[in-house]
Short mmCIF file of C-alpha atoms in Angstrom, two decimals:
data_model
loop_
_atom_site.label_atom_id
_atom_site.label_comp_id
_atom_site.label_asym_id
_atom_site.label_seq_id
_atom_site.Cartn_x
_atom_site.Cartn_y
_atom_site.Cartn_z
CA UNK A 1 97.57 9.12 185.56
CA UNK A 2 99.57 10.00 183.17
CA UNK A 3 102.30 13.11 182.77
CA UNK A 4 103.35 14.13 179.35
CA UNK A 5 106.75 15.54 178.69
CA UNK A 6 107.21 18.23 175.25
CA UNK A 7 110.42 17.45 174.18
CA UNK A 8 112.11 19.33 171.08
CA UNK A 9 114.45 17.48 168.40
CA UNK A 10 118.12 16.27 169.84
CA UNK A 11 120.86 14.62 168.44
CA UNK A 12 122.40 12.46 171.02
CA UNK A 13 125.95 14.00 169.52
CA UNK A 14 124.51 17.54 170.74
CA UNK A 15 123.16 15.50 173.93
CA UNK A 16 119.58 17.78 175.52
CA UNK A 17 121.26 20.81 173.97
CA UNK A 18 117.71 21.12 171.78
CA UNK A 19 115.82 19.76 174.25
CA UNK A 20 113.25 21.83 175.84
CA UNK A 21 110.88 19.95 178.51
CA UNK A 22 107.38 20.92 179.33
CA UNK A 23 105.92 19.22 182.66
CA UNK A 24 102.19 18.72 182.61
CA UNK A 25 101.63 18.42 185.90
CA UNK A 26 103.71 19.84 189.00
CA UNK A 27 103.59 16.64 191.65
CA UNK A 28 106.93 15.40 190.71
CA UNK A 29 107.69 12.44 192.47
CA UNK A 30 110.29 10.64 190.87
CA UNK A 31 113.70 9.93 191.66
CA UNK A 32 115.38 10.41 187.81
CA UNK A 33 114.97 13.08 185.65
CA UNK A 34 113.77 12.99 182.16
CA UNK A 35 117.28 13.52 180.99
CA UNK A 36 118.46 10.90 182.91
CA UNK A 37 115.57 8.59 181.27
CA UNK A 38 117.08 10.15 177.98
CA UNK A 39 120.05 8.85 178.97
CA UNK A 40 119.52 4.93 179.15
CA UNK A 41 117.45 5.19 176.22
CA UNK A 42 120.58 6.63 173.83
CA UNK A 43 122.63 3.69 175.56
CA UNK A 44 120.70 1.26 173.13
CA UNK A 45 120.21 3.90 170.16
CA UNK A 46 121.02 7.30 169.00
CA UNK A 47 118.65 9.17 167.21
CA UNK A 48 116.03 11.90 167.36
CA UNK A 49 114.03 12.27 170.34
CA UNK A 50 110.05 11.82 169.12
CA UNK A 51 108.37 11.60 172.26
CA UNK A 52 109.25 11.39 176.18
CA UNK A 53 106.40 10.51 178.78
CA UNK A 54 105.31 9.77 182.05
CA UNK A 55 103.48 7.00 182.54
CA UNK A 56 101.86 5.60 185.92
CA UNK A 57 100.40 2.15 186.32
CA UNK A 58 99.32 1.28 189.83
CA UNK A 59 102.24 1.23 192.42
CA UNK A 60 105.18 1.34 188.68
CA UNK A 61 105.72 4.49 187.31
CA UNK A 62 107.97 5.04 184.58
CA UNK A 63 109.94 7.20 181.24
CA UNK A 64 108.46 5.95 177.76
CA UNK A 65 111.08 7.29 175.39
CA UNK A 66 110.61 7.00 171.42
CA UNK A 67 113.59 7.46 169.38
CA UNK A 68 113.64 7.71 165.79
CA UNK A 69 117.13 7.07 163.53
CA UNK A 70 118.33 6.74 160.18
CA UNK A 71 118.16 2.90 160.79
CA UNK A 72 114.85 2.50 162.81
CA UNK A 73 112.20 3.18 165.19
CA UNK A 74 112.65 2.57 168.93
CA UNK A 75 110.28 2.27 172.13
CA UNK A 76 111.77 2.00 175.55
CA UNK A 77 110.73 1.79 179.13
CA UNK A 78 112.63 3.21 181.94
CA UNK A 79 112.07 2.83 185.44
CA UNK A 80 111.04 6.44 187.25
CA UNK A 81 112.62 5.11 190.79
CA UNK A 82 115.62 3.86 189.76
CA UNK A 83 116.69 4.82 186.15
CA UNK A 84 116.95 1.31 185.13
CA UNK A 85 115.52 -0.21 181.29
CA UNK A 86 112.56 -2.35 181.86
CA UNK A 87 111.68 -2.81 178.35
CA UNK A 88 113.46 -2.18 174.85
CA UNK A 89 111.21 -2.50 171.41
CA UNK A 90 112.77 -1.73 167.89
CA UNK A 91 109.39 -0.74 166.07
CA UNK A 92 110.89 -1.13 162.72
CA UNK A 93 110.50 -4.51 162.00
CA UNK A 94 106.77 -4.46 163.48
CA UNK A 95 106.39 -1.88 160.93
CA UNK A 96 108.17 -3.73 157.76
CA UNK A 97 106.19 -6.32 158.33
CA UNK A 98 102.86 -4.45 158.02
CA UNK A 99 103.21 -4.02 154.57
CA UNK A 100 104.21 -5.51 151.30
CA UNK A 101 107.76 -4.99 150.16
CA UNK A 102 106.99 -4.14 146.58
CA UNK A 103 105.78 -0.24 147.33
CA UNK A 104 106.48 1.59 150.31
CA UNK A 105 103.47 2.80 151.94
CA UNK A 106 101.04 5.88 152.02
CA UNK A 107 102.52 7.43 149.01
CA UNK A 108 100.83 11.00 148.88
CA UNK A 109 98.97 11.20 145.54
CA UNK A 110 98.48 15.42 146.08
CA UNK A 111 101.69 15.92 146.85
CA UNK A 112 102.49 18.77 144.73
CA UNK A 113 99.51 20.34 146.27
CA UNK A 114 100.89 20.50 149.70
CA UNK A 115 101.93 23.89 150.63
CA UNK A 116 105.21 22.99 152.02
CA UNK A 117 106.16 20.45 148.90
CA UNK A 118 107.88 23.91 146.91
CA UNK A 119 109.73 24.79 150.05
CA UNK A 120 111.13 20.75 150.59
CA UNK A 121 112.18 20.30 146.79
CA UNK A 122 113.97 23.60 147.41
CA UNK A 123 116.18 22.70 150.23
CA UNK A 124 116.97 18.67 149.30
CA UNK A 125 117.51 16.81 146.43
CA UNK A 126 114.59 14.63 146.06
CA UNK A 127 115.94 12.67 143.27
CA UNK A 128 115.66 8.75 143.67
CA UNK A 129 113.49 9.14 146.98
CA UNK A 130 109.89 8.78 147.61
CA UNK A 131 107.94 11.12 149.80
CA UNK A 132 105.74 8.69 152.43
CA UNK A 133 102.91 10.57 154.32
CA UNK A 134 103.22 9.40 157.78
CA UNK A 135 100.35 11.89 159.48
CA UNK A 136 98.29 14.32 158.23
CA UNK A 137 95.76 15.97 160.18
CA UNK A 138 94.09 18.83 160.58
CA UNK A 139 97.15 20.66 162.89
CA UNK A 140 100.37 19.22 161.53
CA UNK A 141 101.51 16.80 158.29
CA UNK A 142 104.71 14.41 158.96
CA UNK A 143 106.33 12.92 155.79
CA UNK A 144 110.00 10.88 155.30
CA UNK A 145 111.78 10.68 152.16
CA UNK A 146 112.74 7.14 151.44
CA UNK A 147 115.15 6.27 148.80
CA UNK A 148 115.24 3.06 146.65
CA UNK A 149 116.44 0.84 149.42
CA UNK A 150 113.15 1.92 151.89
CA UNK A 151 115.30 3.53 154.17
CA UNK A 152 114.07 7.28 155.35
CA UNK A 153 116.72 9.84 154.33
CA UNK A 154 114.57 12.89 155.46
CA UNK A 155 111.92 13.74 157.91
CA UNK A 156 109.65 16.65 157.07
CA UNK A 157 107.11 18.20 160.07
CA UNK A 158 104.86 20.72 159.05
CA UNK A 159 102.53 22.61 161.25
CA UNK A 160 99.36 23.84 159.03
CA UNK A 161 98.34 26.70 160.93
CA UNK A 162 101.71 28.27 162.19
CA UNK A 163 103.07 27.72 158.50
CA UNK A 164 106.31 26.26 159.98
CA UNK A 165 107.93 23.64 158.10
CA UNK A 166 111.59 21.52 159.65
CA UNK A 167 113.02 19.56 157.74
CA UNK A 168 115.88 16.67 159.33
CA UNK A 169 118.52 14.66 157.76
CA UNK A 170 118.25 11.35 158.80
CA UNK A 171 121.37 10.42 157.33
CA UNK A 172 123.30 13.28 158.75
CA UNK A 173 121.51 13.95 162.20
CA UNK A 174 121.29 17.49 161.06
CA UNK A 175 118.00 20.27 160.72
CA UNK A 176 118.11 21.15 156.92
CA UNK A 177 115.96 24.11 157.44
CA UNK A 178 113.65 25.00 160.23
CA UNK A 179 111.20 28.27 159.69
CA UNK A 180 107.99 29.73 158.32
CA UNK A 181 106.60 29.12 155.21
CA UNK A 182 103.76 30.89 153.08
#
């Protein structure tokens, strides 16, 4: 079984003040909270918060926490009972070596086609960076702006039927714009 957790964009500067939680299910059993899961997690990195869930296996149940930073990717268990880190795993250099260091990958070819593209060269300078398409499906798009060095400067999360575009500084753990677009 398996309880998901909806959890909004936070800076670990502005600590939960963003973050809104969503329980799937109502049988709450555990002794920490999500925030307290939150918690351990930003002891190892700060960051934005990209997903916190649930997770039960057999008698262990336990916080998966993904946090995303200017300087990597990052996975970590933490134990439901007693709060504790059971596993740490910095997903950025799985991902750098998945693919060839002389492009970066998934480089959008349509880009200017995008219905969010005006609104994003409006509100940062995209000079020297390179948009990468991390997800696009039929509800939502994800992109990063990487510069020259393959680091991601920007995230950009669009959601394709509400029109609403966010746009983070990496760099500056800071919302550039946030709101609907046409």
């Amino acid at each position: 079984m398996k309880k998901v957790l909806l959890v909004g964009a936070a800076v670990t500067t502005v600590i939960f003040g963003g973050v809104t939680i969503a329980w799937a299910s109502t049988d709450n059993q555990e002794a920490i909270t999500a925030e307290q899961a939150l918690k351990t997690a930003f002891a190892q990195a700060d960051g934005f918060i990209e997903e916190v869930d649930l997770s039960f296996e057999e008698d262990d149940h336990y916080y998966e926490v993904e946090i995303e930073s200017r300087t990597g990717e990052y996975e970590f268990q933490v134990d439901a009972s007693t709060g504790k880190l059971l596993k740490s795993q910095d997903r950025t250099k799985e991902d750098a070596e998945e693919y060839d260091d002389t492009h970066y990958p998934n480089k959008p070819a349509n880009l200017t086609s995008f219905t969010e593209y005006s609104t994003v060269v409006e509100q940062v300078d995209t000079n020297g960076l390179t948009f990468h398409l991390e997800k696009d499906n039929p509800g939502s798009r994800i992109m990063f702006l990487v510069n020259g060095d393959k680091e991601k400067q920007y995230k950009i999360i669009y959601k394709k039927e509400e029109h609403f575009l966010k746009i983070i500084d990496l760099m500056e753990n800071d919302q550039v714009y946030s709101g609907f677009i046409s």
